[in-house]
């Protein structure tokens, strides 16, 4: 029987969806466009120019921003690497080591940084470093970042591991591979797409963090977000918009990369299932 | 943040049973030292005496909580009255976060429903488009919002150019600006869990109702909404919780009248004027509120489809 209307479609829902995307992208788009403005003012459009991008690299504030960008990059690489390794091991224990008492508790602990409001984590971490008289600086930022990157690395890794059947490593061990060999030669390569996604997400999360970094950084140590925040407090300037646009581009490229890896991987999995 | 996503999944094999202690040890050591221990020490600090130049004196005191809830006059010798300043700031934060949540739900639900009803092939791309902005630096997004909304910004200029308004709307530094900022910051968190719930929803239920002559909006309200309720609850939590403790939106988009919990806490740790035990106590109160909310929302709903 033909329905009088299609229940998949409600009038206006397409409109709201487009509005949603407009809201999500309009502010970013506007800043990106204005970063190419030739004018000294952020209000009047004076034609296309790359002067503010040149200013970021050679201008009077360039040394400060380069140092901040370097700090951000080093911390993000280190935090993402360590968090991804920890998350990979933890996911193996949670998904491939049978049931045990600490299992649920471990899952809870891993997702704890996601549940505690960021400002509370920031306060707690600052107080902790103060209580043990640990001097604030790059090291404190790195340690704090490792902690909150773990759940973000864990999510795609655990999702990926759930898609790999246990028969692979069992087959390896039937052929006299040791458990260590089954892990490094079979499970780890199969896990790679998840591990790469986890690393990328952790990297972006670390690169983007402002609140926790702002609390635990020492005096004079800046990452890109804290440097941008300090500059923005004195008003939005065109060079800040140029930096923001570059950072925006880095995030979008990395997330797209992670997404494409995930999608290709999923297609492969579907094809494998079809072959059976 | 994305709370439900790290649920862990089911056990798949026992291959690494003997190694499990060693596999979990790095996670336990790292998170134990860097998350559990700091939260515990923060609880301790909230019961200590403040040092006037930041930091604490190791002496038990209830002063921080007392200052939060009670006013004892300038010299602390008057009978205690309820102190409304900080309760007011918490109340405003709840209200702001609530408004941002409602706004995200109004935009997020139709979007999620629309995406979930697209052909399978298209869905991933739509979801991806909604997710991208989340991965862009929150600071940059908030600054962008300020750039767009400010009196000389593109929004006001555009509206004036087409003659809809004759003078700028003056949104920046108001509660509305903060609400819009929070809404913008966390909108993807509303869409994703609702999308996941609608995607699992069995459309045959809607069709059965339609066969019985139910109007389409009645179907949406009475059949679809109750079925996808867990997704809606998750979305609301994921928007409300980070909004409640947010610092950037009220700091950059708001003014003195839009002070929220995040700013109150941050102020206690900046420079020499701060009060560490008070900041720790305010953080504990915020954390308690959030945990209660999470526990309440995690309880399985007993209501089915009616």
PDB file of C-alpha atoms in Angstrom, chain A residues 70-88 138-154 157 195 198-209 212-213 223, chain B residues 30-31 34:
ATOM      1  CA  UNK A  70      57.606  24.037  18.223  1.00  0.00           C
ATOM      2  CA  UNK A  71      56.617  23.386  21.853  1.00  0.00           C
ATOM      3  CA  UNK A  72      53.099  22.394  20.773  1.00  0.00           C
ATOM      4  CA  UNK A  73      54.436  20.061  18.105  1.00  0.00           C
ATOM      5  CA  UNK A  74      56.995  18.320  20.339  1.00  0.00           C
ATOM      6  CA  UNK A  75      54.463  17.848  23.128  1.00  0.00           C
ATOM      7  CA  UNK A  76      51.778  16.576  20.748  1.00  0.00           C
ATOM      8  CA  UNK A  77      54.140  14.036  19.132  1.00  0.00           C
ATOM      9  CA  UNK A  78      55.458  12.777  22.467  1.00  0.00           C
ATOM     10  CA  UNK A  79      52.070  12.705  24.223  1.00  0.00           C
ATOM     11  CA  UNK A  80      50.358  10.973  21.299  1.00  0.00           C
ATOM     12  CA  UNK A  81      53.130   8.353  20.980  1.00  0.00           C
ATOM     13  CA  UNK A  82      53.114   7.474  24.675  1.00  0.00           C
ATOM     14  CA  UNK A  83      49.311   7.595  25.002  1.00  0.00           C
ATOM     15  CA  UNK A  84      48.873   5.390  21.915  1.00  0.00           C
ATOM     16  CA  UNK A  85      51.317   2.773  23.238  1.00  0.00           C
ATOM     17  CA  UNK A  86      49.613   2.686  26.622  1.00  0.00           C
ATOM     18  CA  UNK A  87      46.169   2.500  25.008  1.00  0.00           C
ATOM     19  CA  UNK A  88      47.207  -0.357  22.674  1.00  0.00           C
ATOM     20  CA  UNK A 138      57.306  21.634  29.324  1.00  0.00           C
ATOM     21  CA  UNK A 139      57.487  18.392  31.338  1.00  0.00           C
ATOM     22  CA  UNK A 140      54.351  19.136  33.356  1.00  0.00           C
ATOM     23  CA  UNK A 141      52.467  19.993  30.141  1.00  0.00           C
ATOM     24  CA  UNK A 142      53.611  16.724  28.556  1.00  0.00           C
ATOM     25  CA  UNK A 143      52.578  14.602  31.557  1.00  0.00           C
ATOM     26  CA  UNK A 144      49.143  16.226  31.742  1.00  0.00           C
ATOM     27  CA  UNK A 145      48.634  15.734  28.000  1.00  0.00           C
ATOM     28  CA  UNK A 146      49.539  12.031  28.132  1.00  0.00           C
ATOM     29  CA  UNK A 147      46.761  11.453  30.678  1.00  0.00           C
ATOM     30  CA  UNK A 148      43.921  13.045  28.735  1.00  0.00           C
ATOM     31  CA  UNK A 149      45.122  11.674  25.376  1.00  0.00           C
ATOM     32  CA  UNK A 150      44.818   8.034  26.525  1.00  0.00           C
ATOM     33  CA  UNK A 151      41.002   7.744  26.166  1.00  0.00           C
ATOM     34  CA  UNK A 152      41.080   9.411  22.747  1.00  0.00           C
ATOM     35  CA  UNK A 153      43.748   6.996  21.529  1.00  0.00           C
ATOM     36  CA  UNK A 154      41.914   4.080  23.165  1.00  0.00           C
ATOM     37  CA  UNK A 157      42.108   1.167  18.848  1.00  0.00           C
ATOM     38  CA  UNK A 195      46.551   2.604  16.060  1.00  0.00           C
ATOM     39  CA  UNK A 198      44.236   6.722  17.660  1.00  0.00           C
ATOM     40  CA  UNK A 199      47.582   8.439  17.277  1.00  0.00           C
ATOM     41  CA  UNK A 200      46.142  11.133  15.011  1.00  0.00           C
ATOM     42  CA  UNK A 201      43.223  11.841  17.346  1.00  0.00           C
ATOM     43  CA  UNK A 202      45.510  12.023  20.373  1.00  0.00           C
ATOM     44  CA  UNK A 203      47.857  14.306  18.435  1.00  0.00           C
ATOM     45  CA  UNK A 204      45.064  16.739  17.549  1.00  0.00           C
ATOM     46  CA  UNK A 205      43.610  16.691  21.068  1.00  0.00           C
ATOM     47  CA  UNK A 206      47.029  17.535  22.495  1.00  0.00           C
ATOM     48  CA  UNK A 207      47.697  20.208  19.879  1.00  0.00           C
ATOM     49  CA  UNK A 208      44.343  21.843  20.625  1.00  0.00           C
ATOM     50  CA  UNK A 209      44.334  21.837  24.395  1.00  0.00           C
ATOM     51  CA  UNK A 212      44.804  22.281  31.084  1.00  0.00           C
ATOM     52  CA  UNK A 213      47.963  23.616  29.409  1.00  0.00           C
ATOM     53  CA  UNK A 223      52.155  26.444  23.422  1.00  0.00           C
TER      54      UNK A 223
ATOM     55  CA  UNK B  30      49.878   6.776  34.280  1.00  0.00           C
ATOM     56  CA  UNK B  31      46.229   7.438  35.039  1.00  0.00           C
ATOM     57  CA  UNK B  34      48.144  11.777  36.704  1.00  0.00           C
TER      58      UNK B  34
END
